[in-house]
Amino acid sequence: MSLTVLMNAGPWLSVPPPGYGGIENVVATLVPELRRLGVRVVLASVETSTLPVDEKISVFPDGQFHALQRPYNQVCGVSQAHLSGVVRALHARDDIDLVHDHVEAVGLATMAAMGPDAPPALHTLHWDLAKHPELYGNLDGGDRVRVNGVSASQLARAPQALRDHSVGHVHLSTPLAVDADRRPPVDKGDHVIILGRINPGKGQDLGARLARQVGFPLVLAARSGRTTGRRTWPRRATRPGRTRTCGSSTTTSPRTSTATSSAGSARSPARSATTCSRAPGPRSSRCAGRSPAAPPWSSPSPWVRRWSPPPAAACPS
C-alpha cells in the first residue's frame, strides 16, 4: 500500500507558478520526485494548478496573490478559507498519511490545533522566523506536528519551542527552466539581478545601496504591487547606470528572461529582523530611533522620495 501525502501549497499562486513564486516552485520540484518514488500526492492549491498529481483540493479558482497587497481586513480570510477546505478534506477521509504544509503561520497553527486525531504534519519554514515570535515561541504540536528549516542558520536562531519540533533542515531546490540544458549559452553581462516584487521585506533597497556604493549595475526584475499606491525608493540608487528595472518579476516575460539569463549573478537581499546591523552604510543613519526589525525606508530621510519605475528601455536587452 502506497503512502499518501497531502501537499498544502496554499491559495496564492498556481503550481507550478507562471513566473514569480518561490514556494510554488519548491512544491513543483518536490511532487514529481515523490510520485516517482510511488507516493500518492493530493495537492491543496488553486484550480488553475497544472502540476500532475493524483488528486487536487481547491477552494479558489485562481491564485489570490493579488490580494496580498490589500489591507489586512480585506485579505485575512484568504488563507483561512483555504485551510478550512484542507481541514474539511482531512476530516472526511482517512487515507492521508502525512500533511506537508507550506502556508506561512496559519498553516502551522491550523495543523497544531487539529489535535491528536489528525494525520501527522510537516511544516516547512520558508520565511524569516523573527516575523512570528509569539506563534513560534509557544508552539505545541505534541508528537504529531514537526517542522523543517531551510538552513542550519535559520534553525539556530529559532525559538526553543520551534527547535523542539524540528526534524532538521533541507536546502530548497527549484526546477530548471524548460529545456534549459539544451539552450545555447548566453553572453554574460556585468549586471546583477534581483528577482521579486518590490516590497520592504525583499530588500531591493539594500541591493540598490550596495550597487551604488560598490559601483556595479543592478537590474530589478520587479513587480511593484499596483494596488499599494505610491512607493518609496532611494533617490540616488535609481540614477541611470546604477539601478534599472524590467518592470516584471515574471520570468516568462522575454525582457525579464533575457535580463536574468545574461546577469553576472543573482542576489536575494531579503530583509530579516537583524538586517539593519548587516546592511551597508553607517549604522547610525540606518537604525537610529528604530528597532532593528524596522526597514530603512520606514521613516522619512533625505535619500527617500516617491518612486516611479524607470522607463522600460533601461532594461538590458
Tab-separated table of C-alpha atoms in Angstrom:
chain	number	residue	atom	x	y	z
A	1	MET	CA	0.000	0.000	0.000
A	2	SER	CA	1.474	3.342	-1.065
A	3	LEU	CA	1.963	6.386	1.148
A	4	THR	CA	-0.450	9.286	0.572
A	5	VAL	CA	0.732	12.849	1.230
A	6	LEU	CA	-1.453	15.943	1.220
A	7	MET	CA	0.777	18.710	-0.125
A	8	ASN	CA	-0.601	22.064	1.021
A	9	ALA	CA	0.781	24.700	-1.364
A	10	GLY	CA	-1.627	27.453	-0.305
A	11	PRO	CA	-4.026	29.728	-2.189
A	12	TRP	CA	-1.651	32.359	-3.540
A	13	LEU	CA	-0.314	31.046	-6.860
A	14	SER	CA	-0.844	28.070	-9.114
A	15	VAL	CA	1.631	25.183	-9.100
A	16	PRO	CA	3.874	25.479	-10.968
A	17	PRO	CA	3.662	29.280	-10.940
A	18	PRO	CA	3.588	31.231	-14.214
A	19	GLY	CA	6.757	33.080	-13.159
A	20	TYR	CA	7.246	34.533	-9.688
A	21	GLY	CA	6.554	32.035	-6.890
A	22	GLY	CA	9.324	30.576	-4.760
A	23	ILE	CA	7.276	28.230	-2.565
A	24	GLU	CA	5.222	27.028	-5.514
A	25	ASN	CA	8.414	26.258	-7.436
A	26	VAL	CA	9.683	24.212	-4.493
A	27	VAL	CA	6.427	22.239	-4.432
A	28	ALA	CA	6.623	21.769	-8.198
A	29	THR	CA	10.092	20.256	-7.740
A	30	LEU	CA	9.200	18.020	-4.798
A	31	VAL	CA	5.938	16.481	-6.005
A	32	PRO	CA	7.220	14.775	-9.189
A	33	GLU	CA	10.023	13.140	-7.208
A	34	LEU	CA	7.600	11.882	-4.558
A	35	ARG	CA	5.350	10.412	-7.244
A	36	ARG	CA	8.354	8.833	-8.970
A	37	LEU	CA	9.035	7.039	-5.684
A	38	GLY	CA	5.464	5.728	-5.600
A	39	VAL	CA	3.941	8.272	-3.195
A	40	ARG	CA	0.359	9.365	-3.909
A	41	VAL	CA	0.091	13.155	-3.753
A	42	VAL	CA	-3.062	15.141	-3.011
A	43	LEU	CA	-2.342	18.784	-3.859
A	44	ALA	CA	-4.153	21.545	-1.961
A	45	SER	CA	-3.808	24.545	-4.244
A	46	VAL	CA	-5.940	26.581	-6.656
A	47	GLU	CA	-7.892	25.140	-9.564
A	48	THR	CA	-5.547	26.580	-12.187
A	49	SER	CA	-2.619	24.483	-10.924
A	50	THR	CA	-1.406	22.223	-13.734
A	51	LEU	CA	1.129	20.081	-11.851
A	52	PRO	CA	0.336	16.384	-12.410
A	53	VAL	CA	-0.906	14.900	-9.121
A	54	ASP	CA	-3.165	12.059	-8.038
A	55	GLU	CA	-5.841	14.371	-6.670
A	56	LYS	CA	-6.389	18.079	-6.118
A	57	ILE	CA	-8.244	20.089	-3.451
A	58	SER	CA	-9.203	23.688	-4.279
A	59	VAL	CA	-11.230	26.428	-2.653
A	60	PHE	CA	-10.265	29.255	-5.027
A	61	PRO	CA	-10.455	29.026	-8.833
A	62	ASP	CA	-7.240	31.006	-9.306
A	63	GLY	CA	-4.315	32.346	-7.302
A	64	GLN	CA	-5.041	35.063	-4.753
A	65	PHE	CA	-1.586	36.636	-4.860
A	66	HIS	CA	-3.043	39.988	-5.915
A	67	ALA	CA	-4.918	40.181	-2.596
A	68	LEU	CA	-1.701	40.264	-0.564
A	69	GLN	CA	-1.280	43.989	-1.234
A	70	ARG	CA	-4.683	44.847	0.228
A	71	PRO	CA	-5.366	45.975	3.814
A	72	TYR	CA	-5.319	43.161	6.353
A	73	ASN	CA	-9.071	43.224	6.986
A	74	GLN	CA	-9.680	42.533	3.288
A	75	VAL	CA	-7.249	39.639	2.965
A	76	CYS	CA	-7.130	37.941	6.367
A	77	GLY	CA	-9.745	35.365	5.366
A	78	VAL	CA	-7.952	34.043	2.274
A	79	SER	CA	-5.572	31.647	3.989
A	80	GLN	CA	-8.238	30.664	6.484
A	81	ALA	CA	-10.710	29.804	3.704
A	82	HIS	CA	-8.082	27.652	2.022
A	83	LEU	CA	-7.094	25.925	5.279
A	84	SER	CA	-10.759	25.370	6.084
A	85	GLY	CA	-11.042	23.397	2.857
A	86	VAL	CA	-7.963	21.377	3.795
A	87	VAL	CA	-9.369	20.614	7.267
A	88	ARG	CA	-12.726	19.544	5.796
A	89	ALA	CA	-10.922	17.153	3.471
A	90	LEU	CA	-8.869	15.694	6.330
A	91	HIS	CA	-11.984	15.161	8.436
A	92	ALA	CA	-13.825	13.497	5.560
A	93	ARG	CA	-11.177	10.928	4.653
A	94	ASP	CA	-8.825	8.516	6.374
A	95	ASP	CA	-6.255	7.844	3.654
A	96	ILE	CA	-3.884	10.776	4.306
A	97	ASP	CA	-0.683	9.518	5.926
A	98	LEU	CA	1.088	12.890	6.132
A	99	VAL	CA	0.319	16.568	5.553
A	100	HIS	CA	3.229	18.585	4.189
A	101	ASP	CA	2.270	22.205	4.800
A	102	HIS	CA	3.811	25.263	3.114
A	103	VAL	CA	1.407	28.029	4.267
A	104	GLU	CA	3.029	30.668	6.437
A	105	ALA	CA	1.933	30.891	10.084
A	106	VAL	CA	-1.732	29.897	9.700
A	107	GLY	CA	-0.800	26.540	8.190
A	108	LEU	CA	1.305	25.593	11.189
A	109	ALA	CA	-1.247	26.942	13.665
A	110	THR	CA	-4.052	25.016	11.975
A	111	MET	CA	-2.131	21.747	11.892
A	112	ALA	CA	-1.245	22.093	15.588
A	113	ALA	CA	-4.841	22.963	16.546
A	114	MET	CA	-6.332	19.888	14.852
A	115	GLY	CA	-5.338	17.721	17.773
A	116	PRO	CA	-4.108	14.151	18.113
A	117	ASP	CA	-6.696	12.565	15.798
A	118	ALA	CA	-5.405	14.398	12.710
A	119	PRO	CA	-2.696	12.971	10.439
A	120	PRO	CA	0.964	13.775	11.192
A	121	ALA	CA	2.055	17.082	9.687
A	122	LEU	CA	5.365	18.513	8.499
A	123	HIS	CA	5.556	22.292	8.113
A	124	THR	CA	8.382	23.780	6.040
A	125	LEU	CA	9.695	27.123	7.329
A	126	HIS	CA	10.219	29.101	4.124
A	127	TRP	CA	10.461	32.526	5.808
A	128	ASP	CA	12.129	34.731	8.389
A	129	LEU	CA	11.224	33.230	11.771
A	130	ALA	CA	11.504	36.598	13.519
A	131	LYS	CA	8.180	37.654	11.969
A	132	HIS	CA	6.031	35.491	14.238
A	133	PRO	CA	7.795	35.188	17.605
A	134	GLU	CA	4.644	34.598	19.664
A	135	LEU	CA	3.480	31.786	17.381
A	136	TYR	CA	6.835	30.030	17.140
A	137	GLY	CA	7.799	30.670	20.747
A	138	ASN	CA	4.641	28.999	22.050
A	139	LEU	CA	4.211	26.197	19.528
A	140	ASP	CA	2.786	22.955	20.905
A	141	GLY	CA	2.246	20.397	18.171
A	142	GLY	CA	2.567	17.439	20.503
A	143	ASP	CA	4.086	14.356	18.924
A	144	ARG	CA	2.177	14.909	15.664
A	145	VAL	CA	3.444	18.204	14.187
A	146	ARG	CA	7.028	18.698	13.079
A	147	VAL	CA	8.844	21.481	11.231
A	148	ASN	CA	11.825	21.550	8.919
A	149	GLY	CA	14.020	24.551	8.257
A	150	VAL	CA	15.666	25.647	5.028
A	151	SER	CA	19.103	26.218	6.570
A	152	ALA	CA	21.036	25.397	9.721
A	153	SER	CA	21.451	29.108	10.403
A	154	GLN	CA	17.693	29.651	10.307
A	155	LEU	CA	17.025	26.940	12.872
A	156	ALA	CA	19.904	28.060	15.089
A	157	ARG	CA	18.098	31.399	15.577
A	158	ALA	CA	14.659	29.819	16.078
A	159	PRO	CA	12.826	29.929	19.424
A	160	GLN	CA	13.379	26.872	21.589
A	161	ALA	CA	9.774	25.689	21.205
A	162	LEU	CA	10.184	25.608	17.435
A	163	ARG	CA	13.544	23.835	17.623
A	164	ASP	CA	11.911	21.222	19.853
A	165	HIS	CA	9.606	20.366	16.920
A	166	SER	CA	12.337	20.362	14.277
A	167	VAL	CA	13.440	17.372	12.220
A	168	GLY	CA	16.367	19.347	10.786
A	169	HIS	CA	16.834	21.395	7.635
A	170	VAL	CA	16.759	20.743	3.910
A	171	HIS	CA	18.106	23.315	1.467
A	172	LEU	CA	15.470	24.359	-1.040
A	173	SER	CA	15.670	23.442	-4.708
A	174	THR	CA	13.715	24.691	-7.691
A	175	PRO	CA	13.405	23.239	-11.194
A	176	LEU	CA	15.450	24.373	-14.160
A	177	ALA	CA	13.624	26.280	-16.866
A	178	VAL	CA	12.134	24.123	-19.607
A	179	ASP	CA	14.886	22.919	-21.958
A	180	ALA	CA	17.454	24.960	-20.004
A	181	ASP	CA	20.074	22.265	-20.531
A	182	ARG	CA	19.580	22.442	-24.302
A	183	ARG	CA	19.640	26.188	-24.789
A	184	PRO	CA	22.713	27.832	-26.306
A	185	PRO	CA	24.917	29.669	-23.780
A	186	VAL	CA	24.058	33.324	-23.165
A	187	ASP	CA	26.733	36.018	-23.147
A	188	LYS	CA	27.013	37.235	-19.583
A	189	GLY	CA	26.784	40.922	-18.746
A	190	ASP	CA	28.241	42.746	-15.771
A	191	HIS	CA	24.888	43.473	-14.129
A	192	VAL	CA	23.441	41.841	-11.022
A	193	ILE	CA	19.746	40.947	-10.958
A	194	ILE	CA	17.234	40.845	-8.103
A	195	LEU	CA	14.047	38.971	-8.959
A	196	GLY	CA	10.930	39.643	-6.879
A	197	ARG	CA	8.102	42.066	-6.194
A	198	ILE	CA	9.180	45.395	-4.712
A	199	ASN	CA	8.482	45.085	-1.029
A	200	PRO	CA	10.394	46.157	2.107
A	201	GLY	CA	10.906	42.537	3.112
A	202	LYS	CA	12.504	41.665	-0.235
A	203	GLY	CA	15.324	44.148	0.410
A	204	GLN	CA	15.716	45.725	-3.029
A	205	ASP	CA	16.699	48.963	-1.303
A	206	LEU	CA	19.651	47.153	0.313
A	207	GLY	CA	20.733	45.894	-3.100
A	208	ALA	CA	20.411	49.376	-4.590
A	209	ARG	CA	22.518	50.891	-1.812
A	210	LEU	CA	25.206	48.287	-2.300
A	211	ALA	CA	25.179	48.758	-6.083
A	212	ARG	CA	25.680	52.493	-5.646
A	213	GLN	CA	28.471	52.112	-3.100
A	214	VAL	CA	30.380	49.345	-4.886
A	215	GLY	CA	29.634	50.565	-8.404
A	216	PHE	CA	28.035	47.594	-10.168
A	217	PRO	CA	24.900	47.899	-12.356
A	218	LEU	CA	21.773	46.445	-10.778
A	219	VAL	CA	18.612	45.293	-12.562
A	220	LEU	CA	15.346	44.849	-10.671
A	221	ALA	CA	13.004	42.358	-12.283
A	222	ALA	CA	10.283	43.612	-10.041
A	223	ARG	CA	6.570	43.790	-9.579
A	224	SER	CA	5.869	46.896	-7.532
A	225	GLY	CA	2.335	45.988	-6.392
A	226	ARG	CA	-0.075	48.246	-8.251
A	227	THR	CA	-2.735	48.054	-5.565
A	228	THR	CA	-0.490	49.594	-2.918
A	229	GLY	CA	-0.370	53.053	-4.455
A	230	ARG	CA	2.783	55.133	-4.052
A	231	ARG	CA	6.171	53.611	-3.293
A	232	THR	CA	9.311	54.948	-1.684
A	233	TRP	CA	12.706	54.272	-3.206
A	234	PRO	CA	16.273	55.536	-2.743
A	235	ARG	CA	16.724	58.776	-4.675
A	236	ARG	CA	20.306	58.240	-5.815
A	237	ALA	CA	20.111	54.492	-6.345
A	238	THR	CA	17.953	54.883	-9.456
A	239	ARG	CA	20.362	57.109	-11.361
A	240	PRO	CA	20.975	55.859	-14.926
A	241	GLY	CA	23.681	53.195	-14.955
A	242	ARG	CA	23.175	52.220	-11.333
A	243	THR	CA	19.760	50.602	-10.874
A	244	ARG	CA	17.304	49.771	-13.627
A	245	THR	CA	14.078	47.812	-13.807
A	246	CYS	CA	12.470	45.302	-16.118
A	247	GLY	CA	9.105	46.108	-14.588
A	248	SER	CA	8.107	42.473	-14.053
A	249	SER	CA	9.075	39.607	-11.791
A	250	THR	CA	7.563	37.060	-14.181
A	251	THR	CA	10.377	35.105	-15.791
A	252	THR	CA	8.122	34.212	-18.719
A	253	SER	CA	8.456	37.842	-19.853
A	254	PRO	CA	11.040	37.904	-22.692
A	255	ARG	CA	12.744	41.023	-21.301
A	256	THR	CA	12.955	39.558	-17.799
A	257	SER	CA	14.156	36.220	-19.137
A	258	THR	CA	16.931	37.921	-21.119
A	259	ALA	CA	17.984	40.092	-18.186
A	260	THR	CA	18.026	37.080	-15.865
A	261	SER	CA	19.959	34.717	-18.146
A	262	SER	CA	22.584	37.340	-19.024
A	263	ALA	CA	23.152	38.515	-15.435
A	264	GLY	CA	26.597	38.030	-13.985
A	265	SER	CA	24.932	36.949	-10.744
A	266	ALA	CA	21.594	36.994	-8.931
A	267	ARG	CA	21.048	38.225	-5.399
A	268	SER	CA	18.239	37.898	-2.860
A	269	PRO	CA	18.859	40.554	-0.178
A	270	ALA	CA	15.738	39.631	1.812
A	271	ARG	CA	15.369	41.654	4.986
A	272	SER	CA	15.181	39.882	8.326
A	273	ALA	CA	14.908	41.216	11.859
A	274	THR	CA	18.683	41.626	12.012
A	275	THR	CA	19.215	43.134	8.564
A	276	CYS	CA	19.842	46.642	9.887
A	277	SER	CA	23.000	45.534	11.636
A	278	ARG	CA	24.271	43.797	8.490
A	279	ALA	CA	23.284	46.296	5.803
A	280	PRO	CA	25.826	48.541	4.047
A	281	GLY	CA	26.257	52.063	5.292
A	282	PRO	CA	26.684	53.709	8.703
A	283	ARG	CA	24.564	52.032	11.336
A	284	SER	CA	23.642	55.353	12.919
A	285	SER	CA	21.943	56.513	9.722
A	286	ARG	CA	20.165	53.171	9.238
A	287	CYS	CA	18.802	52.342	12.640
A	288	ALA	CA	18.762	55.480	14.789
A	289	GLY	CA	15.451	55.735	16.602
A	290	ARG	CA	14.127	52.429	15.216
A	291	SER	CA	14.212	48.813	16.275
A	292	PRO	CA	16.481	46.532	14.202
A	293	ALA	CA	13.377	44.981	12.601
A	294	ALA	CA	12.292	48.306	11.065
A	295	PRO	CA	13.159	48.639	7.373
A	296	PRO	CA	15.410	51.585	6.437
A	297	TRP	CA	12.585	53.136	4.432
A	298	SER	CA	10.133	53.013	7.359
A	299	SER	CA	10.758	56.671	8.272
A	300	PRO	CA	11.470	59.788	6.157
A	301	SER	CA	15.076	60.506	5.264
A	302	PRO	CA	16.839	62.683	2.667
A	303	TRP	CA	17.542	59.781	0.320
A	304	VAL	CA	13.881	58.667	0.059
A	305	ARG	CA	11.381	60.005	-2.442
A	306	ARG	CA	8.188	58.835	-4.083
A	307	TRP	CA	9.226	56.189	-6.562
A	308	SER	CA	8.071	55.555	-10.111
A	309	PRO	CA	9.671	52.907	-12.356
A	310	PRO	CA	12.420	53.965	-14.775
A	311	PRO	CA	11.469	53.626	-18.461
A	312	ALA	CA	11.270	50.125	-19.910
A	313	ALA	CA	14.156	50.855	-22.262
A	314	ALA	CA	16.502	50.852	-19.281
A	315	CYS	CA	16.322	47.059	-19.063
A	316	PRO	CA	19.252	45.289	-20.735
A	317	SER	CA	18.304	43.556	-23.947
